[in-house]
CSV table of C-alpha atoms in Angstrom, one decimal:
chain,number,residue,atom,x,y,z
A,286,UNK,CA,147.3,103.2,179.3
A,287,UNK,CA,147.3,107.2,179.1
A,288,UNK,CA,146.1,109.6,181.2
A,289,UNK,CA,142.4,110.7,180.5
A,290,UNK,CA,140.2,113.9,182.1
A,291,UNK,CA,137.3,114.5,184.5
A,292,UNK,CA,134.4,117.1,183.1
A,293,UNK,CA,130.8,117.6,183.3
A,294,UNK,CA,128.6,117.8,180.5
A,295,UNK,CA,127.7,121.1,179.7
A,296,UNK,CA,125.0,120.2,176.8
A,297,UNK,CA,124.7,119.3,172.9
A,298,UNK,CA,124.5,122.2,170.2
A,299,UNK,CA,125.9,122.1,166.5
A,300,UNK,CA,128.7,123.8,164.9
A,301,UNK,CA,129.8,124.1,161.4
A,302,UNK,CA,132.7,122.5,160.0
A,303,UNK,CA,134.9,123.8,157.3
A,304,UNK,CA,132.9,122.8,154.3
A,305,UNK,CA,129.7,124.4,156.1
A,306,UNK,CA,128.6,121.0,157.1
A,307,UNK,CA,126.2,121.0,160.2
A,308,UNK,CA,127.9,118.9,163.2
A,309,UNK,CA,126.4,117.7,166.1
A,310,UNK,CA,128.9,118.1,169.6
A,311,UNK,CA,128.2,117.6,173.2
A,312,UNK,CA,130.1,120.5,175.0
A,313,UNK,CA,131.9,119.0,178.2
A,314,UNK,CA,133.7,120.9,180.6
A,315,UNK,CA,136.4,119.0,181.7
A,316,UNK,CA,139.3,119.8,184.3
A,317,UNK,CA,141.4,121.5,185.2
A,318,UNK,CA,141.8,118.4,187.6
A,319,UNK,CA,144.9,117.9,190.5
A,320,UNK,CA,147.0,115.0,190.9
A,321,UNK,CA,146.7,113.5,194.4
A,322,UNK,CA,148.3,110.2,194.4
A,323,UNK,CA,150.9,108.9,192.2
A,324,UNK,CA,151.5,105.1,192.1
A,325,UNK,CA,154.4,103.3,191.8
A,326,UNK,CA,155.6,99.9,191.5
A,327,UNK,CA,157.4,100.4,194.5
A,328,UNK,CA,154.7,100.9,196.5
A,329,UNK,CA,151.4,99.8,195.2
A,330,UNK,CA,152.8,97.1,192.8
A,331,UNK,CA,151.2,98.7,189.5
A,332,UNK,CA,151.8,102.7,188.0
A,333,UNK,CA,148.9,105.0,187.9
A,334,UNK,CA,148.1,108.4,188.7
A,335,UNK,CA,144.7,109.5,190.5
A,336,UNK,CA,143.1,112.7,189.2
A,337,UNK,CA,140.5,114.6,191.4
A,338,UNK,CA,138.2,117.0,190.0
A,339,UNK,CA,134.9,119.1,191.5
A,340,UNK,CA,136.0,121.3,194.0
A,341,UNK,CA,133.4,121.5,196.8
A,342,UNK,CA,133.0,122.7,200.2
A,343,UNK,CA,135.2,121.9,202.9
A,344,UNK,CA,132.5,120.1,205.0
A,345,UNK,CA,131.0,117.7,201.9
A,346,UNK,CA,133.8,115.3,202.5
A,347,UNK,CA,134.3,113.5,205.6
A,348,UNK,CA,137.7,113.7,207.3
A,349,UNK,CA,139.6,110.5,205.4
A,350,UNK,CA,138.9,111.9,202.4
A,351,UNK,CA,140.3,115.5,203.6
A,352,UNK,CA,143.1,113.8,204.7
A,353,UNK,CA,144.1,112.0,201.6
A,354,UNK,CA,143.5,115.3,199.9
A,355,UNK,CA,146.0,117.6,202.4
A,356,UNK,CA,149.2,115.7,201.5
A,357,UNK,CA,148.8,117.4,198.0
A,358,UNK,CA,147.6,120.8,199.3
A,359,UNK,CA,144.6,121.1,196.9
A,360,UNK,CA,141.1,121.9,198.1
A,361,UNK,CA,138.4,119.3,198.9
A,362,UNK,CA,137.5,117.3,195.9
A,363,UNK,CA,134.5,115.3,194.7
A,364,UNK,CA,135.4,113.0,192.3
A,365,UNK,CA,138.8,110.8,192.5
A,366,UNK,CA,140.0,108.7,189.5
A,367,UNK,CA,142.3,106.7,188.8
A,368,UNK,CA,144.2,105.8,185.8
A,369,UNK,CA,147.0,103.3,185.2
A,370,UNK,CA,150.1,104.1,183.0
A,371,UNK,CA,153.2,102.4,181.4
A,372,UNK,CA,155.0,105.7,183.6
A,373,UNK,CA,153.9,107.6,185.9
A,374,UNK,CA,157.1,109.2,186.7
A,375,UNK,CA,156.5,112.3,185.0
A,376,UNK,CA,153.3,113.3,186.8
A,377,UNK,CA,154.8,115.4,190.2
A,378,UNK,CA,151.8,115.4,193.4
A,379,UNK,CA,149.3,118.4,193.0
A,380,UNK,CA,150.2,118.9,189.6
A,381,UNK,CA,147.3,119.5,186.9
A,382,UNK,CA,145.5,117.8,184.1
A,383,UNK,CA,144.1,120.2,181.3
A,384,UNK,CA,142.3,119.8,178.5
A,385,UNK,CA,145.0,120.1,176.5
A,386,UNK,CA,146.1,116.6,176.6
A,387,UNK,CA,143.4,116.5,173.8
A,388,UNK,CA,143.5,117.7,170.4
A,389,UNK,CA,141.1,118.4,167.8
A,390,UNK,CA,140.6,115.6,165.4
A,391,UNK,CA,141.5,112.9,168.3
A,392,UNK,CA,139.5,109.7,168.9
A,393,UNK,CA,138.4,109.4,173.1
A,394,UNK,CA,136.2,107.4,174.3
A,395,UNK,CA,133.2,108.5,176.7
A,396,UNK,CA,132.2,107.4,179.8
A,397,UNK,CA,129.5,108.2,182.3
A,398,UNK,CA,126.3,107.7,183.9
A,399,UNK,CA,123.0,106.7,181.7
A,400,UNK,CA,119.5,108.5,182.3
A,401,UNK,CA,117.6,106.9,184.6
A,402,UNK,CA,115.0,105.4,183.6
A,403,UNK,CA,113.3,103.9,186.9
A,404,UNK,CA,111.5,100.6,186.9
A,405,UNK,CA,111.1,100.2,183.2
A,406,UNK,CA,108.8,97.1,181.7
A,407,UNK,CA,109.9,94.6,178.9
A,408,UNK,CA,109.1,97.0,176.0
A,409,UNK,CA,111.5,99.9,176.9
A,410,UNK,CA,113.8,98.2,178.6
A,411,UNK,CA,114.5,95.1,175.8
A,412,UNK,CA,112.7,95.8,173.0
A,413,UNK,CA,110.2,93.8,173.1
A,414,UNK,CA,107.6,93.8,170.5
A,415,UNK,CA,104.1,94.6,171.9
A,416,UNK,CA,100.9,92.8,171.7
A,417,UNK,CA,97.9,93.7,169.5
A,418,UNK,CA,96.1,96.7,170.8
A,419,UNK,CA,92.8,96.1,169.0
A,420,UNK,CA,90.3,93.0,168.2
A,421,UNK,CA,89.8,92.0,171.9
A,422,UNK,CA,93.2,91.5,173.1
A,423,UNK,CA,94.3,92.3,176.3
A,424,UNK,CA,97.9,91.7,175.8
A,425,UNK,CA,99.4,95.0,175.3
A,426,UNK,CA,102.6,95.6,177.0
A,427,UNK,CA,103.4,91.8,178.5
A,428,UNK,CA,106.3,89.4,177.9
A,429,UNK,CA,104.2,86.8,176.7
A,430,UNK,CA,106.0,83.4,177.8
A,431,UNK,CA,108.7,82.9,179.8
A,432,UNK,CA,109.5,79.3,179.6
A,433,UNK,CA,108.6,75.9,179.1
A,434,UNK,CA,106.4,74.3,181.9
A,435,UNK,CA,106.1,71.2,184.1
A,436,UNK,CA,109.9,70.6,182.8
A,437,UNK,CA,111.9,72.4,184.1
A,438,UNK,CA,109.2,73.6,186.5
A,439,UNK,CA,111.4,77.3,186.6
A,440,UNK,CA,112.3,80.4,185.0
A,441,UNK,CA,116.3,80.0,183.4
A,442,UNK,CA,118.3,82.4,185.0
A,443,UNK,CA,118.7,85.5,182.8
A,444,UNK,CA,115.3,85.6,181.3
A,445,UNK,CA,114.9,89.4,180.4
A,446,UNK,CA,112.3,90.8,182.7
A,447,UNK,CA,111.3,94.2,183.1
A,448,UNK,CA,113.2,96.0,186.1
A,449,UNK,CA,115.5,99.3,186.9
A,450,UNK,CA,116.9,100.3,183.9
A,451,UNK,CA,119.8,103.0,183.4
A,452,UNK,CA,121.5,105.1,186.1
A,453,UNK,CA,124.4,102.3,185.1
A,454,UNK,CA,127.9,103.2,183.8
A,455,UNK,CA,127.8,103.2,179.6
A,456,UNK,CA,130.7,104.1,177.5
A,457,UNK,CA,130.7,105.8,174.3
A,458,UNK,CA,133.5,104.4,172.3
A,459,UNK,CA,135.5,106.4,169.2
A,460,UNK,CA,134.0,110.0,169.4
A,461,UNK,CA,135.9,112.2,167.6
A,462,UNK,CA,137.0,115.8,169.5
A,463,UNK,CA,136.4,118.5,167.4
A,464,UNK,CA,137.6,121.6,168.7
A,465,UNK,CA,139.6,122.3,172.3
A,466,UNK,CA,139.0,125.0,174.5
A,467,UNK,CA,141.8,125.7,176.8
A,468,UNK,CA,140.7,129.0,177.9
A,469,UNK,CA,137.4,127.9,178.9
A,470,UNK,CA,138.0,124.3,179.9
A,471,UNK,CA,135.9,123.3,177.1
A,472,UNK,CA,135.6,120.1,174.9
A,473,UNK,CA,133.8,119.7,172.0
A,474,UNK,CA,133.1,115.9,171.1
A,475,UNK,CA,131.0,115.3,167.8
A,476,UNK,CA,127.9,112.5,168.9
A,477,UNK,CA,126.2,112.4,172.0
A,478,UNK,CA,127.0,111.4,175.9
A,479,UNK,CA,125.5,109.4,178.4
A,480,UNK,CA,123.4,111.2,181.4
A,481,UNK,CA,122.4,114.2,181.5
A,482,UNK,CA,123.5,117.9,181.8
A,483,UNK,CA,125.6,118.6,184.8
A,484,UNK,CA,126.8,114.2,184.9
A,485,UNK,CA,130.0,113.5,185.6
A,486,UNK,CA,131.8,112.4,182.5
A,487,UNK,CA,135.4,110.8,182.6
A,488,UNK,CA,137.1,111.9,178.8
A,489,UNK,CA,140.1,109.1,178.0
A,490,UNK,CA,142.0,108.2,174.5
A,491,UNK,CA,140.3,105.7,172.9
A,492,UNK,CA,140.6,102.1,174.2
A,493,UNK,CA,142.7,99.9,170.9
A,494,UNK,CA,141.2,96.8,171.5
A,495,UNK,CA,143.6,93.6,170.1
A,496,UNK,CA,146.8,95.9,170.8
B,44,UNK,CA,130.2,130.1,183.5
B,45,UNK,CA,126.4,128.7,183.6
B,46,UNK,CA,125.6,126.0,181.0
B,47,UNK,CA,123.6,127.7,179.2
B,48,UNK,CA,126.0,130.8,179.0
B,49,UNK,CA,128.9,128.6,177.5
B,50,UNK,CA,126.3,126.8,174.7
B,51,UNK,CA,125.6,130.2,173.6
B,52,UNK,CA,128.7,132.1,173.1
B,53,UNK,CA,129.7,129.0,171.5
B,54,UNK,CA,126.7,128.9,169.3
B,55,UNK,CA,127.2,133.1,169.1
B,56,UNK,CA,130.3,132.9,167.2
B,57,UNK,CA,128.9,131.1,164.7
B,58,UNK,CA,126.1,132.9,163.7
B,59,UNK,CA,125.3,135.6,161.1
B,60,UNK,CA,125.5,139.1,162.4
B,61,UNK,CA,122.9,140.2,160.1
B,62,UNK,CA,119.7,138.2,158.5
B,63,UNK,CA,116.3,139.7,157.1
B,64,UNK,CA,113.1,139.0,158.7
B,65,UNK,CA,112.1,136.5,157.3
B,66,UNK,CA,108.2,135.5,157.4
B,67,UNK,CA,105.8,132.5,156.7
B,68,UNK,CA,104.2,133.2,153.2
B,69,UNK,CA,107.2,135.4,151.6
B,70,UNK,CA,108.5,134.4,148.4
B,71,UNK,CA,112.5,134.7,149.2
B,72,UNK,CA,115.5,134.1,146.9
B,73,UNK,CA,118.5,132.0,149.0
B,74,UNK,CA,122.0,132.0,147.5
B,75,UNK,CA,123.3,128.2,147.8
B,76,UNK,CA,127.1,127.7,147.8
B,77,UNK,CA,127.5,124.5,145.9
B,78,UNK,CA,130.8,122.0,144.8
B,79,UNK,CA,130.8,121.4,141.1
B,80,UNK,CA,133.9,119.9,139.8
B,81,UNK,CA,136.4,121.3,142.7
B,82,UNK,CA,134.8,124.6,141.9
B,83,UNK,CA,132.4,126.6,144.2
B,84,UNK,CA,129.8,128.5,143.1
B,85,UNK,CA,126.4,129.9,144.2
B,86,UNK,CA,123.4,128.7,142.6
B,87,UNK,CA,119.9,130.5,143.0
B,88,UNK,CA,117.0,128.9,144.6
B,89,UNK,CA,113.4,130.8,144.8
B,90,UNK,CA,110.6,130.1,146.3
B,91,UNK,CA,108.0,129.8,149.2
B,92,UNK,CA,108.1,130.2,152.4
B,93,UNK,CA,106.2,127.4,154.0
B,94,UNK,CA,107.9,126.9,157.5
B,95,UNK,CA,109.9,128.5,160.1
B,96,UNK,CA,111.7,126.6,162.4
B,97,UNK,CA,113.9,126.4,165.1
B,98,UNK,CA,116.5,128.8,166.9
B,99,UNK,CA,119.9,130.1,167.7
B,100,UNK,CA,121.7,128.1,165.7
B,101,UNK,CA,119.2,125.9,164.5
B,102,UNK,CA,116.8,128.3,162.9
B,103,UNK,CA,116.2,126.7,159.5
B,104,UNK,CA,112.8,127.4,156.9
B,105,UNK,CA,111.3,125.0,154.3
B,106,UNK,CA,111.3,126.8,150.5
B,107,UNK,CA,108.9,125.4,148.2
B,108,UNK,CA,108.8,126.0,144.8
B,109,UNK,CA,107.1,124.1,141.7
B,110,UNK,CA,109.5,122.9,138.9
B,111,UNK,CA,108.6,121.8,135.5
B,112,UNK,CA,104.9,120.7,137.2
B,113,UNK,CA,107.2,119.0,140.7
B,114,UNK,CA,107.0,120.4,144.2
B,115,UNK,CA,110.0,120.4,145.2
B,116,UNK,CA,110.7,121.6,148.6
B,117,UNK,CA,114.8,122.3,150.4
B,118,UNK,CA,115.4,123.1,154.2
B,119,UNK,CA,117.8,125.8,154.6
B,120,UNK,CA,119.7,126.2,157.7
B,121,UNK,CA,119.9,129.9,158.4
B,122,UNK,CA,123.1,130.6,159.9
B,123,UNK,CA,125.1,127.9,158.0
B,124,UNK,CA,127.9,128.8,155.7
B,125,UNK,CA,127.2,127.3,152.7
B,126,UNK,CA,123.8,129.8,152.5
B,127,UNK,CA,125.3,132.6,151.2
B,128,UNK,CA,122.4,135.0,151.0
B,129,UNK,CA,118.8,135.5,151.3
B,130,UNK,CA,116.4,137.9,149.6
B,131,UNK,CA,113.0,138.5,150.3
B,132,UNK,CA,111.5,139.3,147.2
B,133,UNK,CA,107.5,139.1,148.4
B,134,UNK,CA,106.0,139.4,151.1
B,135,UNK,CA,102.9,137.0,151.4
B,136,UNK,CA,99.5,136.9,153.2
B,137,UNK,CA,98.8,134.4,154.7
B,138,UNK,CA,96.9,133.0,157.8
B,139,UNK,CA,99.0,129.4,158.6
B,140,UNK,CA,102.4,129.6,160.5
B,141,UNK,CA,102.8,125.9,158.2
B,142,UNK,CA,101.7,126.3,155.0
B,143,UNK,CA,101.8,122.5,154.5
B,144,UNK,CA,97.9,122.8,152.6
B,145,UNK,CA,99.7,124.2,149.3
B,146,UNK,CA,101.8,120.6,148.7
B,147,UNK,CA,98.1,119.5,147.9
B,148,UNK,CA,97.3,122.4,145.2
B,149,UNK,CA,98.6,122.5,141.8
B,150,UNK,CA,98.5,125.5,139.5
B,151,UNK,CA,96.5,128.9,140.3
B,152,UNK,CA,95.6,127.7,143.7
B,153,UNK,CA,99.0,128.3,145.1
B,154,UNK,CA,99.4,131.4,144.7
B,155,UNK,CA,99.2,133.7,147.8
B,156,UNK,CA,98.0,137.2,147.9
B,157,UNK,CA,100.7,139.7,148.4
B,158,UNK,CA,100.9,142.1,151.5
B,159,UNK,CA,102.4,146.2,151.8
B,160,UNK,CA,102.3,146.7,155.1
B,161,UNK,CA,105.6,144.9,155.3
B,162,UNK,CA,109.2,146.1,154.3
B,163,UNK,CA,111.3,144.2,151.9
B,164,UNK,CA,114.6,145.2,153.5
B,165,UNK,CA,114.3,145.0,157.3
């Protein structure tokens, strides 16, 4: 229930801490991102604020989406998110969200877009453990069985199968923030991310759960 | 700001101005800042050479030396705080950029033939 930021991941490097210990951080650029909608009870029955945040040319949105953007006056914007509060009464239309909402030492969790990874078989997609390679088998990389036979005369639904893996939303929960960057826009966030260089990554407070 | 731009000035700050060159073979003596009691002091490690890896940031080299008949062998992290100097003491011949081969020699055998044409300090 508190506002969280829109970045792109930058990439991973390591910095030292103060005892000289090696630390690995994902840099993430994140904001500055514009307010363009505030919700209200009133209105839309719940309270959240709606942050957009990749400026982009005029004619990579169509004209709904320029339209939504005008009533605040910012310029055309990529990526719209939503957040819902206890209070969004003291976020004001076309104001900004900075990095500094954050502070070094505070728990956020990560989320984003995972690698890819295409059509992906049983081994790489669910751990499967493979078959012999040697001796005359010819089971290398197959499920082996996948159910009984005559009865039930079908697969159970949600047998693991090979099929598209990644290139699905993945959060990564209770990363520590290491240092801010307000000049720069910068985050640094000790562990890794999901995608790759250049995703867009969506930087809140860490979620309590049973609170 | 490109990417790659912002992960090195970030890296930049962190690294040590000045190192010595530092090559595969050379016997070198590193400075280790180390905790004992609440206290900090800096304990001498000497050794080989046997690896170079890494960059920016990440440059580290494998030391080998041979204690009381052991091999014992530490990865340094160039550029990280808690190494608070390095000395090259010899510079070494040698014609491996790994010299992983010298873990299986014991006594004489190790020993690497020293080379001039190189400066100590540079």
């Amino acid at each position: 229930m508190s506002v969280g930021i829109l970045g792109t991941k930058v990439g991973m490097t390591q910095i030292f801490d103060e005892s000289g210990k090696s630390v690995p951080v994902t840099v993430i650029q994140a904001g500055p991102c514009t307010v363009t909608q505030i919700k209200t009870k009133e209105t839309d029955g719940y309270m959240a604020v709606q942050l957009g945040y990749g400026e982009v040319a005029q004619k990579a949105l169509n004209r709904p989406e320029l339209g939504h953007l005008s009533k605040v006056g910012a310029g055309p914007l990529r990526h719209l998110k939503e957040y819902r509060l206890a209070d969004s009464a003291q976020y004001e239309l076309g104001g900004q969200v900075k990095v500094d909402i954050f502070e070094p030492g505070q728990v956020v969790d990560v989320i984003g877009t995972s690698i890819g990874r295409g059509f992906a078989g049983y081994q790489k997609r669910h751990n499967f453990r493979r078959g012999p390679m040697a001796h005359g088998s010819k089971n290398h990389r197959l499920p082996g069985s996948i159910g009984p036979g005559t009865t039930p005369g079908r697969v159970y639904p949600g047998r693991r199968m090979a099929g598209r893996m990644g290139g699905c939303q993945v959060t990564i929960r209770k990363l520590t923030i290491v240092r801010v960057d307000t000049e720069r826009n910068l985050l640094l966030v000790k562990g890794s991310v999901p995608g790759k260089p250049g995703g867009l990554l969506n930087v809140v407070p860490a979620k309590q759960v049973g609170k | 700001m490109k990417a790659q731009e912002i992960i090195r000035s970030i890296e930049s700050e962190q690294m040590k101005q000045s190192l010595p060159t530092i090559y595969v073979g050379d016997t070198v003596k590193v400075g280790v800042i180390i905790q004992e009691g609440g206290k900090e002091r800096t304990q001498p490690y000497e050794g080989v050479v046997i690896s170079k890896k890494g960059s920016g940031i990440n440059q580290n080299i494998t030391v080998r030396k041979t204690f009381q008949g052991v091999g014992v062998e530490r990865v340094f992290l160039l550029h990280s705080p808690r190494i608070e100097s390095i000395k090259v003491l010899r510079r070494g011949k040698v014609r491996r950029a790994k010299l992983y081969y010298l873990r299986d020699r014991v006594g004489k055998a190790t020993r690497l033939k020293q080379r001039f044409d190189r400066s100590l300090n540079s």
